[in-house]
Coordinates of C-alpha atoms and ligand atoms in Angstrom, one line a residue:
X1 CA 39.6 139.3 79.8
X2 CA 42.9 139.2 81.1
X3 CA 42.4 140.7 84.3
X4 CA 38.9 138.6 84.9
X5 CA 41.4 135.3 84.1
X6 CA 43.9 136.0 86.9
X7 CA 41.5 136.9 89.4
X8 CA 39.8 133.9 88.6
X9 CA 42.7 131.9 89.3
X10 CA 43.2 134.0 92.6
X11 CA 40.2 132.6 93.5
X12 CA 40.4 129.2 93.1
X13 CA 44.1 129.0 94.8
X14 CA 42.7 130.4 97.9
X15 CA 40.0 127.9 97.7
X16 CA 42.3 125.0 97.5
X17 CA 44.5 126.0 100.2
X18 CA 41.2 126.3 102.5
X19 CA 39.4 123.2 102.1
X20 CA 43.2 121.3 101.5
X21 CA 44.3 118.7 104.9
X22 CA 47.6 120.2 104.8
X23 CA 48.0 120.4 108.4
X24 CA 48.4 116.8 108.3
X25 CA 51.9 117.0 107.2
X26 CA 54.4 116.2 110.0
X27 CA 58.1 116.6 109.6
X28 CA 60.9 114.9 111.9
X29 CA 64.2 113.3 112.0
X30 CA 64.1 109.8 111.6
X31 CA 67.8 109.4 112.0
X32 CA 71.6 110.5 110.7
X33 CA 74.8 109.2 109.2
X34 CA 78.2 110.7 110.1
X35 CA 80.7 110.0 107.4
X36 CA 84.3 110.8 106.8
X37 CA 84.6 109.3 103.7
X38 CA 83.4 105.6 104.6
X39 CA 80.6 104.4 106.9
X40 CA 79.1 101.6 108.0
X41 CA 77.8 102.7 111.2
X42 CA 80.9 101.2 113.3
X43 CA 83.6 103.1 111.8
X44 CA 85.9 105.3 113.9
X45 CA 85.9 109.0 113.1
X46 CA 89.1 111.8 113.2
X47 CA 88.9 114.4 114.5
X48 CA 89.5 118.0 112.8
X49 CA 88.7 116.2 109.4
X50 CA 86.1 117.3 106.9
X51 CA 82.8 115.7 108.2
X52 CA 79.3 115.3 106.9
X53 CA 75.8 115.1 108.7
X54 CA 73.6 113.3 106.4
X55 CA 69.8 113.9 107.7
X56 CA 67.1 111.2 107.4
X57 CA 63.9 113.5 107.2
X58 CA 60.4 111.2 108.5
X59 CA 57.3 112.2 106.6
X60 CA 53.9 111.6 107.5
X61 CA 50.5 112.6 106.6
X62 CA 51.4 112.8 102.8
X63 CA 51.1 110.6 100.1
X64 CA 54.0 112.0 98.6
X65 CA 57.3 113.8 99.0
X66 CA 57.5 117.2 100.7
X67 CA 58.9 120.3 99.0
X68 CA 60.8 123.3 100.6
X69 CA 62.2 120.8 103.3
X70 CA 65.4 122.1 105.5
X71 CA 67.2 121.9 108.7
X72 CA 69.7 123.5 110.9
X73 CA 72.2 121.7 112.4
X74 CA 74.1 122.8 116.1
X75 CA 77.4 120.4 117.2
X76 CA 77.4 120.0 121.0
X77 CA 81.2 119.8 122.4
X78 CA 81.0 118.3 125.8
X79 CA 77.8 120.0 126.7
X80 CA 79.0 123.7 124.8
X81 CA 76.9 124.5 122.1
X82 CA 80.1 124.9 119.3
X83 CA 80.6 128.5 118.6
X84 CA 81.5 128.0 114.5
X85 CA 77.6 126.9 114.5
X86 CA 74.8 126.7 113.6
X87 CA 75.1 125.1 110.9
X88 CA 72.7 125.5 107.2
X89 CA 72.8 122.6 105.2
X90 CA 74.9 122.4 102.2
X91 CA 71.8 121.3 99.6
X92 CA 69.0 122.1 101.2
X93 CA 65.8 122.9 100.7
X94 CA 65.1 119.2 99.1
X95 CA 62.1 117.7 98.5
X96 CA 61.7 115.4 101.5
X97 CA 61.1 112.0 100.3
X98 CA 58.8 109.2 101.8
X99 CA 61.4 106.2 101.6
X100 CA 64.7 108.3 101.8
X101 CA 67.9 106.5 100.8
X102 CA 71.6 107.2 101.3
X103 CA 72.3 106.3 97.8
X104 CA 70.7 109.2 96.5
X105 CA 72.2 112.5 97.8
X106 CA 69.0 114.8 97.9
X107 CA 67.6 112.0 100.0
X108 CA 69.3 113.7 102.8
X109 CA 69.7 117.0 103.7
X110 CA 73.4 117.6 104.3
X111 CA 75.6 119.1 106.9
X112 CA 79.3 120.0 106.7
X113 CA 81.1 120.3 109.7
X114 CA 84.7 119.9 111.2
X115 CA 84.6 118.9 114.8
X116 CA 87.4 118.9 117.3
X117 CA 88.8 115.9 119.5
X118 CA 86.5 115.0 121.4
X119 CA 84.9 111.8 122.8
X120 CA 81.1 113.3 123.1
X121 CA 80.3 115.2 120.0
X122 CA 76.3 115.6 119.8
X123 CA 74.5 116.7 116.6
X124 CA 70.9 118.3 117.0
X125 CA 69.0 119.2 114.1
X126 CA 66.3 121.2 114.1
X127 CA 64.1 120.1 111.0
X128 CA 61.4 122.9 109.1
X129 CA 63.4 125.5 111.8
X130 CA 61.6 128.5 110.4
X131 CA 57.8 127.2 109.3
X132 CA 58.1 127.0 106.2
X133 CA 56.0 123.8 105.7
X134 CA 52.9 124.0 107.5
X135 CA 52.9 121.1 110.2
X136 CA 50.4 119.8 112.0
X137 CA 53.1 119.4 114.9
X138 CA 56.4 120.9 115.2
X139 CA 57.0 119.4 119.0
X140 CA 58.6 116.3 117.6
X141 CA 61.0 118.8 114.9
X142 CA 64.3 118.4 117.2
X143 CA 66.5 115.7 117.0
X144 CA 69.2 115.0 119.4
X145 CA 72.2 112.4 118.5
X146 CA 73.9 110.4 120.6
X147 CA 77.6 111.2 121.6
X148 CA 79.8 110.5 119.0
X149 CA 83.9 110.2 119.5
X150 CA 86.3 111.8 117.3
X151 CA 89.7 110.5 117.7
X152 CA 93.4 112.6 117.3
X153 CA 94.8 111.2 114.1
X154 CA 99.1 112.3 112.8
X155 CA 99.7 114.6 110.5
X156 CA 101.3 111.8 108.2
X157 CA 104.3 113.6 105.8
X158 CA 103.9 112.3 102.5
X159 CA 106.9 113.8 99.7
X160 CA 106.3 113.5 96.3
X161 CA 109.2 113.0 93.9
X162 CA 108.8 113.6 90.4
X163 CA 111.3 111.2 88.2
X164 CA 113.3 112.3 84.9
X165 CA 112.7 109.4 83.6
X166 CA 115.0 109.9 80.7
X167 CA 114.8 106.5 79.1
X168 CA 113.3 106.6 76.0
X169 CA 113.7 110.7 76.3
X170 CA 110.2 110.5 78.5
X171 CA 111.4 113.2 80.8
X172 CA 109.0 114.7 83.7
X173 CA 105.5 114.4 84.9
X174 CA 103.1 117.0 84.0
X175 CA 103.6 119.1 87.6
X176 CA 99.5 120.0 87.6
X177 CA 99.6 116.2 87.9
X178 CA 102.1 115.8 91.0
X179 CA 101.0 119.1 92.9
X180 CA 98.7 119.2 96.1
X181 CA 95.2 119.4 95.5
X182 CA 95.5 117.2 92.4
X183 CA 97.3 113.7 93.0
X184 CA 96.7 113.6 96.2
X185 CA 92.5 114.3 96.0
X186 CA 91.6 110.3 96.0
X187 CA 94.1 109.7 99.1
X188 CA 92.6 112.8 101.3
X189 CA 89.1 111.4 100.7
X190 CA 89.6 107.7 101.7
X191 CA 92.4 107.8 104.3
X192 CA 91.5 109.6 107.7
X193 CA 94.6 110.6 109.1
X194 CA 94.7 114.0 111.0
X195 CA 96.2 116.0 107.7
X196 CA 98.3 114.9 105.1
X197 CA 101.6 117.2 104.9
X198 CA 101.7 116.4 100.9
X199 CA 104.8 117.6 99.9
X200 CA 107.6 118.1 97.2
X201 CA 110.8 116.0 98.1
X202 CA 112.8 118.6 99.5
X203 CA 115.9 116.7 96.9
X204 CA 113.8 117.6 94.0
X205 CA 113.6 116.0 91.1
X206 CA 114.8 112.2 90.9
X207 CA 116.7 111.4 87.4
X208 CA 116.0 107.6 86.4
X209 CA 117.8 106.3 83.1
X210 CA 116.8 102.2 82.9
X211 CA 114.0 100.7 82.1
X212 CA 111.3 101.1 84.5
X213 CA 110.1 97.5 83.5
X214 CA 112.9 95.7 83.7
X215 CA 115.1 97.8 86.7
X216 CA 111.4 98.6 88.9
X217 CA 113.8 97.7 92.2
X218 CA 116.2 99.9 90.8
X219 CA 113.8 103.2 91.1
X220 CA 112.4 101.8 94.2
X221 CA 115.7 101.7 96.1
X222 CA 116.4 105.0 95.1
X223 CA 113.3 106.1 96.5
X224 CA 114.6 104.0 99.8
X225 CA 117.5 105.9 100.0
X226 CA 116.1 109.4 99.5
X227 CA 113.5 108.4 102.7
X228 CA 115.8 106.4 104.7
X229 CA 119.3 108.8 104.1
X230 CA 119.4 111.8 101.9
X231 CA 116.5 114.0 103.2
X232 CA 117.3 113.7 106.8
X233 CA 120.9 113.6 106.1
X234 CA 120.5 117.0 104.6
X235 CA 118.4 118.2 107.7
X236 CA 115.1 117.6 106.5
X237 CA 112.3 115.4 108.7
X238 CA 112.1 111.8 107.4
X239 CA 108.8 111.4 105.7
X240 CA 106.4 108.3 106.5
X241 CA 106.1 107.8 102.5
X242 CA 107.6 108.6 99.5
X243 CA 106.0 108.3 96.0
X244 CA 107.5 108.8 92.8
X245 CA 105.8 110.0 90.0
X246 CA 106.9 108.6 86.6
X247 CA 105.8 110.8 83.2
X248 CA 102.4 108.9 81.5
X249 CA 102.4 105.6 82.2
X250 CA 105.7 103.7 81.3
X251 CA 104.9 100.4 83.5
X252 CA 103.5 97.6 82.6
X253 CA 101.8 97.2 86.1
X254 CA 100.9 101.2 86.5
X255 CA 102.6 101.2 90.2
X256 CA 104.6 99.3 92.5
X257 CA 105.1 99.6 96.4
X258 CA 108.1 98.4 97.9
X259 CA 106.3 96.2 100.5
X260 CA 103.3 95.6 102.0
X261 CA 103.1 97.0 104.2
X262 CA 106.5 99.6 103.4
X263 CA 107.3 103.0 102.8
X264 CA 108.0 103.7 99.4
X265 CA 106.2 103.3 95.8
X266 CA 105.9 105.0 92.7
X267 CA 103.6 105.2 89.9
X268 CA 101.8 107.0 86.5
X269 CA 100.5 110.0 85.5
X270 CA 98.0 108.9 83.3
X271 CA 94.3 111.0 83.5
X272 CA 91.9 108.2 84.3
X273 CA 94.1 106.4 86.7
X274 CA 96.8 108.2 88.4
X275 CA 95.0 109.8 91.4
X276 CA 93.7 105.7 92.0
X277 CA 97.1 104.2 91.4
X278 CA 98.5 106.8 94.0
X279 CA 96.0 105.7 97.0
X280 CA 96.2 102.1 95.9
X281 CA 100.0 102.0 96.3
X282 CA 100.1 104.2 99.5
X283 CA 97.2 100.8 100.5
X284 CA 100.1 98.8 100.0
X285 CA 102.1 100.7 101.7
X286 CA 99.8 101.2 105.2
X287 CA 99.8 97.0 104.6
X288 CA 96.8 96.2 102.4
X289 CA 96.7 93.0 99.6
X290 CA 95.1 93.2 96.7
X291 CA 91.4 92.2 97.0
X292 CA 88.3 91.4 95.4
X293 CA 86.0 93.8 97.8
X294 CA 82.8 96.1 96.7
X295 CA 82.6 99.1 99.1
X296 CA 79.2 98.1 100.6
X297 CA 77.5 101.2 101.3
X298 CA 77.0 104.7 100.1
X299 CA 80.1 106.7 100.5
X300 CA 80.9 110.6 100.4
X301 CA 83.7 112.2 99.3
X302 CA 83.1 114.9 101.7
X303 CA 84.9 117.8 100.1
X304 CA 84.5 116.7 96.8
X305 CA 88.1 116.4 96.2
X306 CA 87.6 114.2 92.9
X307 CA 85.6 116.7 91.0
X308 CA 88.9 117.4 89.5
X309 CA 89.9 116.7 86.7
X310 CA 87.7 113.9 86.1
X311 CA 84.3 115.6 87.2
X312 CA 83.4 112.9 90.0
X313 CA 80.2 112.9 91.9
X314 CA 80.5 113.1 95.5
X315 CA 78.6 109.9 96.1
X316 CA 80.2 106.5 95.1
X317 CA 77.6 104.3 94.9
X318 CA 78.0 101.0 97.5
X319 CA 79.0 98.6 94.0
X320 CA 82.0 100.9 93.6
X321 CA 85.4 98.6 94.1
X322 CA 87.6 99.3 97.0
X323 CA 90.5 100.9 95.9
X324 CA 93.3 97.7 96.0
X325 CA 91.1 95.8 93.7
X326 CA 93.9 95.9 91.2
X327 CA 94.3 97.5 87.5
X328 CA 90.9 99.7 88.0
X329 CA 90.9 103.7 86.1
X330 CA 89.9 105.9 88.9
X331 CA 86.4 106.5 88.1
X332 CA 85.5 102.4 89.4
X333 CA 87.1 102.7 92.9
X334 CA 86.7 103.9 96.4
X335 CA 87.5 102.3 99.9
X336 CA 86.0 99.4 101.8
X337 CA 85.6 99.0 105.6
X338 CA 89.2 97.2 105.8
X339 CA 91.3 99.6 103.7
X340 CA 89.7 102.7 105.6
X341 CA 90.5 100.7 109.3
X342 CA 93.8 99.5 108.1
X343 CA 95.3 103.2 107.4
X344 CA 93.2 104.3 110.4
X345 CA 94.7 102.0 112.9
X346 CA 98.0 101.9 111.5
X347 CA 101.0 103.3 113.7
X348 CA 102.1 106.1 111.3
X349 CA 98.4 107.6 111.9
X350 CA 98.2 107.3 115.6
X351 CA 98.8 110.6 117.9
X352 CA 101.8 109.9 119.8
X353 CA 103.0 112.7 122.9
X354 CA 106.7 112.1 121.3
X355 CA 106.1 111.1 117.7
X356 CA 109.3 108.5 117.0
X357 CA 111.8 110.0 114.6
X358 CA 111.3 106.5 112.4
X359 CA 108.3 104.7 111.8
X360 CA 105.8 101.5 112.0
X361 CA 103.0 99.6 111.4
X362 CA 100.6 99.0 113.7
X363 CA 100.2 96.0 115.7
X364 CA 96.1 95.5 115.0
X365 CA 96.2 95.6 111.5
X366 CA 99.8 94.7 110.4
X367 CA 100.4 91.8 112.5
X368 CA 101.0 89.1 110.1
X369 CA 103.7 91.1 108.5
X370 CA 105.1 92.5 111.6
X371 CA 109.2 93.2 111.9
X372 CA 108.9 94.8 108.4
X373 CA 109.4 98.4 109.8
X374 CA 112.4 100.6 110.5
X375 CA 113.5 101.0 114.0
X376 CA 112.6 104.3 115.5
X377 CA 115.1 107.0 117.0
X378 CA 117.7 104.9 116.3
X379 CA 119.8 106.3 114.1
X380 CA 123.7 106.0 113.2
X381 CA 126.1 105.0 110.6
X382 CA 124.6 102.1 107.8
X383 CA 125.2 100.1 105.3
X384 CA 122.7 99.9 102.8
X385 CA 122.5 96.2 101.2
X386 CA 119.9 95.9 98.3
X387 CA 119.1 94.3 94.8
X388 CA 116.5 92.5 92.9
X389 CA 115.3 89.0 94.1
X390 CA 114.0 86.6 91.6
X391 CA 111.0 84.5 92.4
X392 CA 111.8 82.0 90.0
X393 CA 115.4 80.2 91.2
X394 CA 115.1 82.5 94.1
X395 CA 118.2 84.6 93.2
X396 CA 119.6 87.5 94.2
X397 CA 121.1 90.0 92.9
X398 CA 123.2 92.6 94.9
X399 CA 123.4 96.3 93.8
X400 CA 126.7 98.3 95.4
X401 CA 126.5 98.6 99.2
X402 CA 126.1 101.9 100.0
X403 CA 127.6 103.5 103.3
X404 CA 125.1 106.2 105.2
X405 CA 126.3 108.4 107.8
X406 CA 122.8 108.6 109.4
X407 CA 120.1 105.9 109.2
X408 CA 117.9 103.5 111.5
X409 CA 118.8 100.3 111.1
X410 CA 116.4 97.4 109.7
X411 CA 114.1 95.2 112.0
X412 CA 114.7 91.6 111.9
X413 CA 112.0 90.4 110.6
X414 CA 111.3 86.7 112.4
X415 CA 109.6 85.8 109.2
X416 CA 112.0 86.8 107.1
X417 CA 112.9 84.3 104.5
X418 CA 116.3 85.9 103.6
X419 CA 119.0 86.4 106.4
X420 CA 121.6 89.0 105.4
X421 CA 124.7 89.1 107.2
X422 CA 127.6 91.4 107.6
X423 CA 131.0 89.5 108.3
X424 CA 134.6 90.4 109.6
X425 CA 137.8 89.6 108.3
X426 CA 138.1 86.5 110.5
X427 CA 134.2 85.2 109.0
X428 CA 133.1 86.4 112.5
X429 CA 129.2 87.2 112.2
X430 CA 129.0 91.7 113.0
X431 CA 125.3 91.9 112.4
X432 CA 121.9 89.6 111.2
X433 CA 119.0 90.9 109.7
X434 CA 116.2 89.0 108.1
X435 CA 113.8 90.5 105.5
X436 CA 110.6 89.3 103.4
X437 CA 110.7 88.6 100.3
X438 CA 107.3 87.4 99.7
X439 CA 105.0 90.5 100.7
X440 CA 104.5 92.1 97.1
X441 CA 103.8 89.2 94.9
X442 CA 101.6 90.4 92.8
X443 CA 101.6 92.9 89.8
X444 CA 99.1 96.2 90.3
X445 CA 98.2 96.0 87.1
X446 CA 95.0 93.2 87.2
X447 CA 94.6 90.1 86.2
X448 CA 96.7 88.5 88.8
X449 CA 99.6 88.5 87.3
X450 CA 102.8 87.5 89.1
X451 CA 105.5 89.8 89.4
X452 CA 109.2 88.2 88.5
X453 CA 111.1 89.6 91.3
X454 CA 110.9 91.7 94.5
X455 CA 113.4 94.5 96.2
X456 CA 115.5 93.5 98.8
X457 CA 116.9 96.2 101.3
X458 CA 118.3 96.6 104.4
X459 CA 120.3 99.3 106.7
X460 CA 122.6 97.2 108.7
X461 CA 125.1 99.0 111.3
X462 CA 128.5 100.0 110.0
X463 CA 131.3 98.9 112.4
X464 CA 133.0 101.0 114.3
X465 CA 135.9 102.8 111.9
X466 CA 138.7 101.0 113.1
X467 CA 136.8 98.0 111.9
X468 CA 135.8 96.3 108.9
X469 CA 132.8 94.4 107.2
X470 CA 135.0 92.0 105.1
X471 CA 132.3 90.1 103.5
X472 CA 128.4 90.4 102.7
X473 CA 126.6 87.2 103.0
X474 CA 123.0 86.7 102.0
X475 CA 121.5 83.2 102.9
X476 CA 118.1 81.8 101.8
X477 CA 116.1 80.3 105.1
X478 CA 113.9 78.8 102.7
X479 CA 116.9 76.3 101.5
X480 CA 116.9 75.3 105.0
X481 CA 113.6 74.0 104.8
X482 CA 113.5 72.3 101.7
X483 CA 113.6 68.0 101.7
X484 CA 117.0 66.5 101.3
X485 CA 117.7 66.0 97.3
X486 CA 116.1 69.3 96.4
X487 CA 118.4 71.5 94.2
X488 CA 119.9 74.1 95.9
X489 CA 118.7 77.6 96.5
X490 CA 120.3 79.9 94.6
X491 CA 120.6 82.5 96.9
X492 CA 123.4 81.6 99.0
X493 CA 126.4 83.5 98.5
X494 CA 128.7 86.5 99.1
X495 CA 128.6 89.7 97.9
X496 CA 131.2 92.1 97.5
X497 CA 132.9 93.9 100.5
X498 CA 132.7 96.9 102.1
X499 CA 134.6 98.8 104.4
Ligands
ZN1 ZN1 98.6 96.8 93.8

C-alpha cells in the first residue's frame, strides 16, 4: 500500500510540473540602494567603510512571490572588475516578493561590500545566476548600476576616559561598557568617517570627587585639559574628541558636551542608553542641536554593530528618532539626513594631505557657530581661563588659571558674548579672546529642560617670561547691548592673577 501511495504521488508531481505555465516567470533587477548607515538616495558615501547593496528583485508572470530567489553581485573599480569579488549575498535565497519594500529586509537580497576611493564604483548583479528558477527569459537577468562616488573620509581619534567618580563611593565604569566594540557600536553605525581610532586615554583613568550635578563644568574642563594639554604634553597625538565615562548614570541629564559644536563630553553607563548618549553627545560635539526629527527611511546598520548587548535588528525602521532627539534609551534612535551630513562634512572628517595638528568644524555645516574651534598647528605656552557661567544673572565664576607649556590657543569667536582679556601690570590689554556662552542651552536629558550654567574656557598666550599677566578680566558684551537703566551684568570683573 505504501509503495502504490508514493508512486502515486510521483505521478501526479510530474503531471503538475508538465501541464504548469511556469516558464512564465521572469526575474530582473528593478533597482538597488547603497547604504552606509543612512540613505535617502542623495547621501554621500565613504569610502573603505562597511557597505551594503540592497537588491530590488522585479517579478512577473506570477501571481505571487517567488521562492529560491538569489543574485551575485561584481563591484566595477574604474572599469576593473574588483578582485575581492564576486560577491554572494548575505540572506539570500529569499522569496522574491511582488511589491518589495526596504522596510522589510528579506524584501531585498543583500550585498556586503567594502569599496575603495573611488569616484566610479559600478555594481552589477546578476539575478537567478545559476537557473535555479525556471525563467521564461534570462536576457533581461543583469543589471548594471550607475557610477557611484566613494569619498576619502579621516581616521577621526576618539579617547575614552573612564572617571573614578568617587563621590558617593561610585567608583569606575563597568570596562565591557567603555571598551571598543561595545560603547562605541551606535557611533560606528551612524557616523561615516574613514575609521574611528577608539581608544583608551593614554592618562588613564580620570578621578572626579564633586558632584557631577552640581560641578558638570568641573569634569568637563578636566576633560579640556587632558585634550588640549596633558596627552600631547606627554607625547601623545591630540585626539579630535574626548568622552568621559561616568559609572551608571549619576546625571540628571545622562550626558553633557562642552559645546556645540566642541570637543569634549561625557556621559552614563546605563544598559539601555549609554551606547545612544555616547553618539548623541559626540552630535553635539560635530555641531548638532537637539531636534525633533524621525529618520525618514529605512536604515541599516550595516555590520550589525547593535546586536550587542541589546539584541538590535539591523533595520531601524524610517519612524525611528534621529539620535539628538533628547532623553531617548537606545533602542528608539538612529540618525536623520542632517546628523549623518553634519559629521560627514565636518572638518575633523575631511582627508587632508597634511592633517593640522589641532582641529575644526567645517565651514558647510558649522557656520553659524563658526570661531568656536582651536587654532591649528599653533602651539606654545597658555594660560588656561575657565569656570562655570550662570544663565540666570549671567555670572561667572573663575576656576584657577592654569599655566600649559604646550597648547593652541583659542579662536576669537566674533560672536562671542564673553570677551576675556589678559592684562599687564600697567592695565595694558596682552591678549582678547571671545567665547560663546549660549551654544549648549539645553539639558540632554528631554523635556526641554534648561540647563543653569555653561563652561567657559579658553587657552590664551602666556607672555613672554620676563613678562607678566597682572590681571584677568572677563567682560560681558551682552551688557553692552542692554538699554540704558538695565541692571548691570554681572559678569564684569577681575579674576585673580597669574604670572
Ligand atoms: Zn543633548
Amino acid at each position: 500500500m505504501r509503495r502504490n501511495g508514493i508512486t502515486a504521488l510521483g505521478l501526479l508531481l510530474a503531471s503538475t510540473v508538465a501541464i504548469s505555465p511556469a516558464l512564465a516567470v521572469d526575474l530582473a533587477v528593478s533597482s538597488i540602494e547603497v547604504t552606509q548607515g543612512f540613505q535617502n538616495g542623495s547621501t554621500g558615501l565613504t569610502a573603505e567603510r562597511a557597505t551594503m547593496i540592497r537588491v530590488k528583485v522585479a517579478v512577473t508572470g506570477s501571481g505571487a512571490g517567488v521562492p529560491g530567489v538569489d543574485a551575485v553581485l561584481r563591484m566595477v573599480v574604474d572599469g576593473v572588475d574588483w578582485p575581492a569579488g564576486p560577491y554572494f549575498s548575505a540572506n539570500g535565497p529569499i522569496t522574491a516578493p511582488l511589491a518589495p519594500n526596504s522596510a522589510s529586509l528579506n524584501h531585498t537580497l543583500n550585498f556586503v561590500v567594502v569599496p575603495p576611493q573611488s569616484s566610479n564604483v559600478v555594481f552589477r548583479v546578476l539575478v537567478n545566476p545559476v537557473g535555479s528558477v525556471a525563467e521564461s527569459s534570462t536576457a533581461n537577468n543583469l543589471f548594471t548600476s550607475a557610477a557611484y562616488d566613494f569619498k576619502c573620509r579621516a581616521i577621526v581619534d576618539l579617547a575614552y576616559v573612564p572617571i573614578n567618580y568617587t563621590y558617593g563611593g561610585m567608583g569606575l565604569p563597568p570596562a565591557a561598557m567603555t571598551k571598543p566594540g561595545s560603547a562605541d557600536n551606535f557611533l560606528r553605525g551612524i557616523y561615516a568617517v574613514g575609521e574611528w581610532n577608539y581608544h583608551r586615554s593614554p592618562m588613564g583613568n580620570l578621578t572626579f570627587s564633586s558632584n557631577v550635578n552640581s560641578n558638570a563644568s568641573g569634569l568637563l574642563v578636566a576633560l579640556l585639559d587632558l585634550q588640549n594639554s596633558i596627552i600631547p604634553d606627554a607625547g601623545y597625538a591630540k585626539p579630535e574628541f574626548i568622552y568621559g565615562f561616568l559609572p551608571g548614570n549619576p546625571y540628571s541629564g545622562n550626558g553633557l558636551a562642552n559645546s556645540t559644536p566642541g570637543s569634549v563630553a561625557f556621559g552614563n553607563t546605563e544598559e539601555v542608553r549609554w551606547q545612544r548618549t555616547f553618539a548623541h553627545e559626540l552630535g553635539h560635539l560635530w555641531g548638532r542641536n537637539h531636534n525633533g526629527e524621525t529618520i525618514g527611511v529605512p536604515s541599516i546598520d550595516v555590520e550589525h554593530h547593535l546586536k550587542d548587548p541589546l539584541a538590535l535588528g539591523p533595520l531601524h525602521a524610517s519612524t525611528k528618532n534621529d539620535v539628538m532627539v533628547a532623553g531617548l534609551i537606545t533602542s528608539q534612535a538612529w540618525v536623520s539626513s542632517g546628523t549623518y551630513l553634519d559629521a560627514w562634512t565636518d572638518q575633523r572628517s575631511q582627508c587632508t594631505a597634511f592633517a593640522p595638528e589641532g582641529e575644526g568644524d567645517s565651514p558647510q555645516s558649522d557656520a553659524a557657530n563658526a570661531g568656536r574651534a582651536m587654532a591649528p598647528a599653533n602651539e606654545r605656552a597658555c594660560l588656561r581661563i575657565a569656570g562655570v557661567f550662570t544663565h540666570e544673572g549671567r555670572g561667572l565664576a573663575l576656576v584657577p588659571v592654569t599655566r600649559f607649556d604646550r597648547a593652541s590657543p583659542t579662536i576669537d569667536d566674533p560672536a562671542g558674548d564673553l570677551s576675556i582679556e589678559t592684562l599687564d601690570a600697567a592695565g595694558g590689554l596682552l591678549h582678547r579672546v571671545r567665547v560663546r556662552t549660549d551654544t549648549m542651552l539645553e539639558s540632554c536629558a528631554g523635556g526641554g529642560e534648561r540647563l543653569p550654567t555653561a563652561c567657559v574656557y579658553a587657552l590664551v598666550p602666556a607672555p613672554e617670561p620676563a613678562a607678566r599677566v597682572a590681571r584677568v578680566v572677563v567682560r560681558d558684551l551682552r551688557a553692552a547691548a542692554r538699554p540704558a537703566g538695565a541692571a548691570p551684568a554681572g559678569v564684569a570683573g577681575g579674576a585673580g592673577a597669574e604670572r
